[in-house]
PDB file of C-alpha atoms in Angstrom:
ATOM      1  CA  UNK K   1      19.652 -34.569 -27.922  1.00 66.00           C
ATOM      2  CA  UNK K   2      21.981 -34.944 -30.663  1.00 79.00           C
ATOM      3  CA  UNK K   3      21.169 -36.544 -33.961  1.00 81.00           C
ATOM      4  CA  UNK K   4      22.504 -40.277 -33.911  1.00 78.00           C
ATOM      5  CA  UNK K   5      24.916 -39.972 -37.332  1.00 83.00           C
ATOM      6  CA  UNK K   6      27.051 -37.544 -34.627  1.00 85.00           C
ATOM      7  CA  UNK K   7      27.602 -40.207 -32.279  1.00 82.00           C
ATOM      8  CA  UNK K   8      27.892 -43.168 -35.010  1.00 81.00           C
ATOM      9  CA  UNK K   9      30.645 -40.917 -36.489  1.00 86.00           C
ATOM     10  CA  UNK K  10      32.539 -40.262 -33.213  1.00 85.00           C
ATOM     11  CA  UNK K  11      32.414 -44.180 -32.346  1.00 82.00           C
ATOM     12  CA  UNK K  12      34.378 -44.374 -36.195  1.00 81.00           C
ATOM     13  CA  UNK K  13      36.818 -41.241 -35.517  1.00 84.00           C
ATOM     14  CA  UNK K  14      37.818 -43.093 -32.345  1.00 79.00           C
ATOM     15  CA  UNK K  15      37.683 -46.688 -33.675  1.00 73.00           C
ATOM     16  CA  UNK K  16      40.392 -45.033 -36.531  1.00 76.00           C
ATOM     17  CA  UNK K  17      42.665 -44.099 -33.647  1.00 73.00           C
ATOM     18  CA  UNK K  18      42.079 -40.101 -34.023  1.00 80.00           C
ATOM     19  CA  UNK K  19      42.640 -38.604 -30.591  1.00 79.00           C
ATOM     20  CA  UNK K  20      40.191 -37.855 -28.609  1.00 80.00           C
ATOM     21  CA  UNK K  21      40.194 -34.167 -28.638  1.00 80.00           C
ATOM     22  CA  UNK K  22      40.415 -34.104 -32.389  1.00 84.00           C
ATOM     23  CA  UNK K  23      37.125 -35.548 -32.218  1.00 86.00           C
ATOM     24  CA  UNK K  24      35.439 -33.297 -30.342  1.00 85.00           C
ATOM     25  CA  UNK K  25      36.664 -30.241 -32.478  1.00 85.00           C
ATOM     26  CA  UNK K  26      35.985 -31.661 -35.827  1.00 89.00           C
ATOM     27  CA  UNK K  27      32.494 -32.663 -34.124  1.00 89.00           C
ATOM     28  CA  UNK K  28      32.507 -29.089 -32.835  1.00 86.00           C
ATOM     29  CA  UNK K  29      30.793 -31.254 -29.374  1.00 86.00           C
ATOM     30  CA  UNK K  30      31.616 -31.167 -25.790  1.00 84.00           C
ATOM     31  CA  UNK K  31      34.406 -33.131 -24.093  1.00 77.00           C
ATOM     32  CA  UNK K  32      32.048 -34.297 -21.453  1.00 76.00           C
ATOM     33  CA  UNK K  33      29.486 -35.443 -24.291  1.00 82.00           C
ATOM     34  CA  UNK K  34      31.967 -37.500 -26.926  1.00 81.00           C
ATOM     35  CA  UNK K  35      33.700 -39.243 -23.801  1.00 80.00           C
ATOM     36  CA  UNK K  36      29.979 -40.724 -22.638  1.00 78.00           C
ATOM     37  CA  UNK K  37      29.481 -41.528 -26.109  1.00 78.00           C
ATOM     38  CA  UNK K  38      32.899 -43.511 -26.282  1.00 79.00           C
ATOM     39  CA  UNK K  39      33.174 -44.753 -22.814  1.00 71.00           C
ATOM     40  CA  UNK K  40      29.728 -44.636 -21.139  1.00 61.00           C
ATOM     41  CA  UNK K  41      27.687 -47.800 -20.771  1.00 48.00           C
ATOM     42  CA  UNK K  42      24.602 -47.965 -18.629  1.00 46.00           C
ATOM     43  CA  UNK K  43      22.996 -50.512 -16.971  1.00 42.00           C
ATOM     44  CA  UNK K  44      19.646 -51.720 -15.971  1.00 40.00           C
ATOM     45  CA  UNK K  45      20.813 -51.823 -11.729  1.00 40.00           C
ATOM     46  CA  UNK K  46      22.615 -48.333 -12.213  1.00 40.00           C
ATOM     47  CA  UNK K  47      19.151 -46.862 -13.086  1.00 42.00           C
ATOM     48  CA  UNK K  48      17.634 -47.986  -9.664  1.00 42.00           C
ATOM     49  CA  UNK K  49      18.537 -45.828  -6.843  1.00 44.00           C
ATOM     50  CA  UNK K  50      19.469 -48.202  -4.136  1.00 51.00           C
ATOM     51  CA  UNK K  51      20.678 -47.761  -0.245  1.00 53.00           C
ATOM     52  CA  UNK K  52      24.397 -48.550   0.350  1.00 67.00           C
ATOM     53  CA  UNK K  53      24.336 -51.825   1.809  1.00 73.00           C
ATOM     54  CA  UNK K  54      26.885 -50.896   4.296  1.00 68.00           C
ATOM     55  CA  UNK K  55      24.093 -48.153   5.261  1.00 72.00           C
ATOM     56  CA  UNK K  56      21.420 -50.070   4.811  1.00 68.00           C
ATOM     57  CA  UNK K  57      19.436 -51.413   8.121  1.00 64.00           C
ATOM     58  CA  UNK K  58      20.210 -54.220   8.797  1.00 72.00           C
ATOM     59  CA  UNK K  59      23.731 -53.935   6.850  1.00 74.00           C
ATOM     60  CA  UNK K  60      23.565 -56.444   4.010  1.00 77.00           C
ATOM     61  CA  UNK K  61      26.796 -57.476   1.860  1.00 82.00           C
ATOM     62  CA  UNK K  62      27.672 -55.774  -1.236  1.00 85.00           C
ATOM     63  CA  UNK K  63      25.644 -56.137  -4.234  1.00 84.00           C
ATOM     64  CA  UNK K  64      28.361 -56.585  -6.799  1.00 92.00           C
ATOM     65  CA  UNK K  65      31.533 -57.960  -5.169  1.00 94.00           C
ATOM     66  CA  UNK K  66      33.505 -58.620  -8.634  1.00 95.00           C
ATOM     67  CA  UNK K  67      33.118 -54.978  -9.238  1.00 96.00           C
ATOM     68  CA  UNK K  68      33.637 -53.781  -5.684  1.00 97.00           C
ATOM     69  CA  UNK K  69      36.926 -55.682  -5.527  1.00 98.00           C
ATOM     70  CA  UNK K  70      38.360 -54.732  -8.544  1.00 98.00           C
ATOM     71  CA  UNK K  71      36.888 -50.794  -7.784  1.00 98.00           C
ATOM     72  CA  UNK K  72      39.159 -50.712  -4.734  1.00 98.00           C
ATOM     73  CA  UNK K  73      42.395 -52.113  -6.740  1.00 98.00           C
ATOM     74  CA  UNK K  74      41.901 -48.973  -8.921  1.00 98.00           C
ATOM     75  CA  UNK K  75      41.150 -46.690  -6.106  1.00 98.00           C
ATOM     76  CA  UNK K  76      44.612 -47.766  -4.160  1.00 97.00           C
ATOM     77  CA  UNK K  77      46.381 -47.474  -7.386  1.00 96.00           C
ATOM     78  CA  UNK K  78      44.922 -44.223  -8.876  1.00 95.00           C
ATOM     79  CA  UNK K  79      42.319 -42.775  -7.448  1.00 96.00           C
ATOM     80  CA  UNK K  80      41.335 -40.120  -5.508  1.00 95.00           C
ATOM     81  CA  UNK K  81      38.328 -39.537  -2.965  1.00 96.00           C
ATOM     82  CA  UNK K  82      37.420 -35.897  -2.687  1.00 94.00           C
ATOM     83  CA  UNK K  83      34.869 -35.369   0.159  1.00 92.00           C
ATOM     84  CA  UNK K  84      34.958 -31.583   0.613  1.00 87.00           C
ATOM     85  CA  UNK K  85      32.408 -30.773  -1.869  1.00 84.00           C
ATOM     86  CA  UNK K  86      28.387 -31.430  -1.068  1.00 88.00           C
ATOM     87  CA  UNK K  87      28.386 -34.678  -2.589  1.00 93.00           C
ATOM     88  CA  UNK K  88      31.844 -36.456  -2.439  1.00 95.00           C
ATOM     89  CA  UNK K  89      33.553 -36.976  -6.183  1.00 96.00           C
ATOM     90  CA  UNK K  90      35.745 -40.067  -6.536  1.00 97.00           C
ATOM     91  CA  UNK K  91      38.157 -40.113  -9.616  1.00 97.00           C
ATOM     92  CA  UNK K  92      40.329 -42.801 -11.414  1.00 97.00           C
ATOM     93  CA  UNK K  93      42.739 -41.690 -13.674  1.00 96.00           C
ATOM     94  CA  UNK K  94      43.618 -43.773 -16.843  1.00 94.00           C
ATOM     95  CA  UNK K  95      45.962 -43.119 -19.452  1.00 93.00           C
ATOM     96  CA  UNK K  96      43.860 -42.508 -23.223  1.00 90.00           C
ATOM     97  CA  UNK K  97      45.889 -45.138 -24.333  1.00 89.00           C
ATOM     98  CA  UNK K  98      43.662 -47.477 -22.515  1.00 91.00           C
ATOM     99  CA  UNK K  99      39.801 -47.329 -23.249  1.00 89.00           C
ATOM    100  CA  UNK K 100      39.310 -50.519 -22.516  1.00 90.00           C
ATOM    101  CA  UNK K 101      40.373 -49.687 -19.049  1.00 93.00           C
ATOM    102  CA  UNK K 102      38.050 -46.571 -18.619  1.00 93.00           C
ATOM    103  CA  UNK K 103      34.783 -48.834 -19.689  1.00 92.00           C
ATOM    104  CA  UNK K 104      36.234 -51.010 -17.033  1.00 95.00           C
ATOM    105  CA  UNK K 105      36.407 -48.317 -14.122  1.00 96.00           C
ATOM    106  CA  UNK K 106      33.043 -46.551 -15.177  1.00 95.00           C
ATOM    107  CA  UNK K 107      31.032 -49.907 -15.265  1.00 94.00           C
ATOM    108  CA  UNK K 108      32.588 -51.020 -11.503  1.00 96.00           C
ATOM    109  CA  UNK K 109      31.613 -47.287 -10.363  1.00 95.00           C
ATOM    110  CA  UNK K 110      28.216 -47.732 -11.713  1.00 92.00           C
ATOM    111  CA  UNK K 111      27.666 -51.716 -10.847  1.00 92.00           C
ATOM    112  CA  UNK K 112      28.912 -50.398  -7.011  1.00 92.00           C
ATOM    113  CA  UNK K 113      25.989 -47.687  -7.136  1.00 89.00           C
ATOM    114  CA  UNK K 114      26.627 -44.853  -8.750  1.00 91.00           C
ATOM    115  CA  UNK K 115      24.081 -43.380 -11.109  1.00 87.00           C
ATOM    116  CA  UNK K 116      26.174 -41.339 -13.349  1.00 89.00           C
ATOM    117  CA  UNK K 117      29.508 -41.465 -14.467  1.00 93.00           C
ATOM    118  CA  UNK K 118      31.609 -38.116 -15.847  1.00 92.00           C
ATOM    119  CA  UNK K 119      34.742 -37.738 -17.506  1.00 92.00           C
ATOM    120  CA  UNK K 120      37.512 -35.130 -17.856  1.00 90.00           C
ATOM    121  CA  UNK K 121      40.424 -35.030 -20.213  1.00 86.00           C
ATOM    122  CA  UNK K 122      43.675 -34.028 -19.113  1.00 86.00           C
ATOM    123  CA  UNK K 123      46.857 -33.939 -20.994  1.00 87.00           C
ATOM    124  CA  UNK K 124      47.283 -37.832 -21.680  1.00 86.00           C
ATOM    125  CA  UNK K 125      44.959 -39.254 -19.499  1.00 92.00           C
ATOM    126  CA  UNK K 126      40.957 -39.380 -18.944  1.00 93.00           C
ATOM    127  CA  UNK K 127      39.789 -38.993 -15.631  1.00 95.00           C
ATOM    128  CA  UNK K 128      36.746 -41.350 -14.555  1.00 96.00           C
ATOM    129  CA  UNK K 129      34.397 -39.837 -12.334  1.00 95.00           C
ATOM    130  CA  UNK K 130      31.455 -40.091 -10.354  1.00 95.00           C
ATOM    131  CA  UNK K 131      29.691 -38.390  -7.283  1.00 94.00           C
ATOM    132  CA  UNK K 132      27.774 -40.105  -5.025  1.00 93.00           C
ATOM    133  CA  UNK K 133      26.838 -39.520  -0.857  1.00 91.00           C
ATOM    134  CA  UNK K 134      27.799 -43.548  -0.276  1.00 92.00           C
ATOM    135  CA  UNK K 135      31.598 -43.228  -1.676  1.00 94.00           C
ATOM    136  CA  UNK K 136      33.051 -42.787   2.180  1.00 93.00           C
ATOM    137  CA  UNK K 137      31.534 -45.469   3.558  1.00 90.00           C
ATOM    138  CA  UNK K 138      32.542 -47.562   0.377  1.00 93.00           C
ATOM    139  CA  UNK K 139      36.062 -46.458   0.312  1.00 95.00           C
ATOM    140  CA  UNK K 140      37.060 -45.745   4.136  1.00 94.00           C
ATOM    141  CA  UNK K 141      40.481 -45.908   3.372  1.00 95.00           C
ATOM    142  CA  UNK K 142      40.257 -42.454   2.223  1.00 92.00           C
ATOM    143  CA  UNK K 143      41.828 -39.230   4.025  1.00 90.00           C
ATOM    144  CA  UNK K 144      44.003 -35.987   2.951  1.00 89.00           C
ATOM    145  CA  UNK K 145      47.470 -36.516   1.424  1.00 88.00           C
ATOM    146  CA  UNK K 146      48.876 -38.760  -0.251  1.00 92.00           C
ATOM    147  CA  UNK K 147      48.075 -42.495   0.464  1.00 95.00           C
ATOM    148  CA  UNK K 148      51.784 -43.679   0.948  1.00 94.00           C
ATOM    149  CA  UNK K 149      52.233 -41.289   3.817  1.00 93.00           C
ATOM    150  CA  UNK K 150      48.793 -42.894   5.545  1.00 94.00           C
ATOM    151  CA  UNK K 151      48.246 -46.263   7.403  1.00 95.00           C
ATOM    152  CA  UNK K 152      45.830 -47.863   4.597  1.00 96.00           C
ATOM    153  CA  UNK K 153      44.191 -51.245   6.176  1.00 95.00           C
ATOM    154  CA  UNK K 154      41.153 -52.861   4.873  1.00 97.00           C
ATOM    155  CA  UNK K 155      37.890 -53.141   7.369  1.00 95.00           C
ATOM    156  CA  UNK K 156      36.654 -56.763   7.924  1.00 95.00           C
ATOM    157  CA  UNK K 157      34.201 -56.618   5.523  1.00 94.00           C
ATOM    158  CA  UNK K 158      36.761 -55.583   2.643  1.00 96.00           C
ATOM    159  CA  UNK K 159      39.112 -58.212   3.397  1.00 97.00           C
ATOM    160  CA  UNK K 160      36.334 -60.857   3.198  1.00 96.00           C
ATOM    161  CA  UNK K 161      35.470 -59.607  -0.270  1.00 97.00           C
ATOM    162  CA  UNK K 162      39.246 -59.427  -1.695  1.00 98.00           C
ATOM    163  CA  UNK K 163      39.602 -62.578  -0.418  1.00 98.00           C
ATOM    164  CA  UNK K 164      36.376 -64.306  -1.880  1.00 97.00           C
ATOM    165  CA  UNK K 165      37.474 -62.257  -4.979  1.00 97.00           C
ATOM    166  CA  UNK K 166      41.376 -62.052  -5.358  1.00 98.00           C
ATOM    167  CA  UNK K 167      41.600 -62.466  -9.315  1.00 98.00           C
ATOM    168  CA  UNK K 168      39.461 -59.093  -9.104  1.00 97.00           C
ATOM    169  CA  UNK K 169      41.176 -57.214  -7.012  1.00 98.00           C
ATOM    170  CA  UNK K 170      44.286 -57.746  -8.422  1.00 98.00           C
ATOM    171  CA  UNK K 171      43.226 -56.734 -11.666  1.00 97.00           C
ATOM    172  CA  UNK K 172      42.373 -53.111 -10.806  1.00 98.00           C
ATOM    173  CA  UNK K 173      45.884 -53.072  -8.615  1.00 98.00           C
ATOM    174  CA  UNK K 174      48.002 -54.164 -12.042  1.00 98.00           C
ATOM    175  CA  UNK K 175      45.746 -52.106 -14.083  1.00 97.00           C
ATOM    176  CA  UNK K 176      46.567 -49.247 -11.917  1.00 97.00           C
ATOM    177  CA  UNK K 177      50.081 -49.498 -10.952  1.00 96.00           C
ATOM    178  CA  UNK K 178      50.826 -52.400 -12.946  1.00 97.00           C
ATOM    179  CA  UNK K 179      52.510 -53.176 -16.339  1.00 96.00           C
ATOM    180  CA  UNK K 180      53.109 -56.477 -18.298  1.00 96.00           C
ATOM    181  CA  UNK K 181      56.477 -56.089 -20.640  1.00 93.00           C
ATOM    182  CA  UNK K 182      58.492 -58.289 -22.797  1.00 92.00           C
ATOM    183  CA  UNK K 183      61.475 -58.475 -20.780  1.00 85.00           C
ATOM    184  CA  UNK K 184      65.026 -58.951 -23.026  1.00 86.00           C
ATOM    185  CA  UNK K 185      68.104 -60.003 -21.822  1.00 81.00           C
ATOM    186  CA  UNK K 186      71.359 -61.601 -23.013  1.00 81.00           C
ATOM    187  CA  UNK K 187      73.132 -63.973 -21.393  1.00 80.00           C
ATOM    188  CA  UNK K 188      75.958 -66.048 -22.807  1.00 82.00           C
ATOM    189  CA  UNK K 189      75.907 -64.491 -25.999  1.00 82.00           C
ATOM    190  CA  UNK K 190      72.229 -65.097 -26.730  1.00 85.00           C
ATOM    191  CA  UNK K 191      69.158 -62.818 -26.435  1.00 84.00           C
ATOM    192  CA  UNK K 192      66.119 -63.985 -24.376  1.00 82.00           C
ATOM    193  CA  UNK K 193      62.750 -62.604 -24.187  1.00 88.00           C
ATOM    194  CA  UNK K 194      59.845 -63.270 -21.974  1.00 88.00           C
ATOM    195  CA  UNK K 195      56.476 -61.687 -20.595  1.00 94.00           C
ATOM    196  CA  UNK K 196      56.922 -59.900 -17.227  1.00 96.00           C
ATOM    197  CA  UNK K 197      54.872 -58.177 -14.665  1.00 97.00           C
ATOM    198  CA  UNK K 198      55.458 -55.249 -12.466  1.00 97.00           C
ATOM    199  CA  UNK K 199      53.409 -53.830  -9.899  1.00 98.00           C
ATOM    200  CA  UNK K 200      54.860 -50.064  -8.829  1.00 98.00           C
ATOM    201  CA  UNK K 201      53.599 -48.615  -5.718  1.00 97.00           C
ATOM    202  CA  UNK K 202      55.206 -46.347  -2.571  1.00 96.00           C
ATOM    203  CA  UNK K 203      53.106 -47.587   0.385  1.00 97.00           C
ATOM    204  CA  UNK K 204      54.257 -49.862   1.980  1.00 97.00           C
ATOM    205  CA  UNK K 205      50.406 -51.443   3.129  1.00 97.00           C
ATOM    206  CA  UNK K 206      49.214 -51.714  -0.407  1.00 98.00           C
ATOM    207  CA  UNK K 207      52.651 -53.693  -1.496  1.00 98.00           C
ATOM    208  CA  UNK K 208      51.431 -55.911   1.521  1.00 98.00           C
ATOM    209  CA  UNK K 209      48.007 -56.447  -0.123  1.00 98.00           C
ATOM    210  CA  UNK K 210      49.080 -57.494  -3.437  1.00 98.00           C
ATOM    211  CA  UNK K 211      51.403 -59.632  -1.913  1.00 98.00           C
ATOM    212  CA  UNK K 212      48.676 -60.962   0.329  1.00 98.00           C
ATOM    213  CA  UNK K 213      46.578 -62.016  -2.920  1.00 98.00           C
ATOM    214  CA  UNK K 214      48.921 -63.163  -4.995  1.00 98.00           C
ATOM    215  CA  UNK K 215      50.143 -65.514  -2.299  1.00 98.00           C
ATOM    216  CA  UNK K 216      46.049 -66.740  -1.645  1.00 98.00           C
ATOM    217  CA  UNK K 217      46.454 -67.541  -5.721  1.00 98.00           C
ATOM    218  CA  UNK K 218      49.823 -69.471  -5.262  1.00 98.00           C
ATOM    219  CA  UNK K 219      51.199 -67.301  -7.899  1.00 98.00           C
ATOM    220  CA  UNK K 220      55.220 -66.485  -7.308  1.00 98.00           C
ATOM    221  CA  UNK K 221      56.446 -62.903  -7.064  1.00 98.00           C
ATOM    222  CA  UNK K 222      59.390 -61.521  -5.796  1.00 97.00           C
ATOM    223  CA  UNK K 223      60.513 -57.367  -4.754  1.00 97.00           C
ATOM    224  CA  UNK K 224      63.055 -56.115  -7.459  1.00 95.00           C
ATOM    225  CA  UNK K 225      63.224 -53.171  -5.339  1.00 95.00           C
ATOM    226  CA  UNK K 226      61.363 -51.580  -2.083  1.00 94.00           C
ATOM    227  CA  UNK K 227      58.573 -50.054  -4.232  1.00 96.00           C
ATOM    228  CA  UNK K 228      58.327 -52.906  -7.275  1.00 97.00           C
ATOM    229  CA  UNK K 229      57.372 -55.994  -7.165  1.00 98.00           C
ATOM    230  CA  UNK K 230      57.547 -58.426 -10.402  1.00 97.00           C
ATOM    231  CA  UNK K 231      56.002 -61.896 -11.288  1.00 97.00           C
ATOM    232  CA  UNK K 232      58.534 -63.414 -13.875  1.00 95.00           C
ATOM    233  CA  UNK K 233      58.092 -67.475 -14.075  1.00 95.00           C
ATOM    234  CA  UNK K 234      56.661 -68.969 -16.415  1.00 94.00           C
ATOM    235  CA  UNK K 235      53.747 -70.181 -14.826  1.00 97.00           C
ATOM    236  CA  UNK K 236      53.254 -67.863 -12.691  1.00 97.00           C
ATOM    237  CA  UNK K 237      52.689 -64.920 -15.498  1.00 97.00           C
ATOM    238  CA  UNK K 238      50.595 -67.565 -17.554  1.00 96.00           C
ATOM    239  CA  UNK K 239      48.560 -67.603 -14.343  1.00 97.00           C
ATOM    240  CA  UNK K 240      48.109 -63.740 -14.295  1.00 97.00           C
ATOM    241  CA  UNK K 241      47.197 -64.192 -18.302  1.00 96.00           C
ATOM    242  CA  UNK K 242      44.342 -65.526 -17.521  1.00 96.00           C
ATOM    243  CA  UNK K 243      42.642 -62.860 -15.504  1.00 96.00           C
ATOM    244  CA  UNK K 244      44.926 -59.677 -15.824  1.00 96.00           C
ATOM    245  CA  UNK K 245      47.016 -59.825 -19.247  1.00 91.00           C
ATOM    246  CA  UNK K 246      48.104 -56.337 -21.407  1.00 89.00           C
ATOM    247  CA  UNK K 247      46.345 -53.137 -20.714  1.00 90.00           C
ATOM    248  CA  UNK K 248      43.879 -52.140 -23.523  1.00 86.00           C
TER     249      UNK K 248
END
């Protein structure tokens, strides 16, 4: 246990904008200890050590859809399932910039059942990540290689939760592969600028699923190229605003 003025003065390092590993070495504290000081935030249901409803008997519908939904987003956008260990590690990487982002991810894990969440710095990014027994059945999507190279279709059950939560689900997918830009042009001699997304990705079956949800929402999009797909109209980026808006 370390003596609360540590943490308190990590918290004011970061909130100062020092990097994160200049923290832990004027701190002279573990990587793994500073990031669950600056990212880690428990709950009250991550403390109880629940069946996975999809295991459960009989099967039951996921606890926490919101954070389900917007779980899998991330996990088709950055994440990674590793089931060769004993107890199968899933990881979504964020970029530091970000730490909004990586409360975000950690919370979902741990609203979705895990019971602890671990980090790992790597050069510019943080890796979020938890183990848990239940992360195959949640994520089934999951196999060897990369996921552009693999059929990746939801079960039933997932596609009834994207669909009863689409705002969600499109959140982790922008936050993942996503960007919102001010977009400059000039045309007729005069310079316009406007707020633009993007959504990047290789597969060809997750482009589908963003596509599917933005079209439930009514919000227009359009492919600027095979891989990219970009919501530019007006109203259709104010809609996106609302639920999605800059990466923090």
């Amino acid at each position: 246990m370390h003596p609360p003025h540590l943490r308190e003065k990590a918290l004011q390092l970061h909130a100062a904008g020092v990097p994160f590993s200049e923290i832990c070495r004027r701190l002279r504290l573990s990587r793994n200890t500073i990031a669950c000081w600056l990212y880690k935030r428990r709950t009250a249901a991550s403390k109880t050590d629940t069946r996975y409803p999809r295991c459960d008997h009989p099967r039951r519908k996921i606890d926490d859809a919101r954070s389900y939904a917007y779980l899998l987003g991330q996990y088709l956008g950055d994440g990674h399932l590793l089931t060769t260990q004993r107890v199968p590690l899933l990881t979504v990487t964020c970029d530091v910039r970000h730490p909004g982002l990586i409360h975000e991810i950690s919370h979902a894990m741990e609203a979705c059942g895990a019971r602890t969440v671990g980090y790992q710095e790597r050069v510019g990014c943080m890796c979020v990540r938890a183990h848990w027994k239940h992360w195959p059945c949640l994520i089934p999507q999951h196999g060897p290689g990369v996921k552009h190279r693999r059929k990746i279709q939801l079960t039933d059950w997932q596609q009834e939760v994207v669909h009863g939560e689409p705002e969600r689900f499109l959140r982790g997918l922008f936050h993942s592969d996503g960007s919102r830009f001010t977009n400059r042009v000039l045309r007729n001699g005069k310079h316009y600028a406007y707020p633009r997304y993007t959504f990047v990705n290789e597969s060809t079956d997750i482009m589908l699923l963003c596509r599917s949800s933005l079209d439930q929402l009514g919000i227009a999009w359009r492919m600027a190229r095979s891989n990219t797909l970009s919501v530019a109209r007006r109203e259709a980026v104010a809609r996106l605003d609302r639920f999605i808006g800059p990466k923090w």
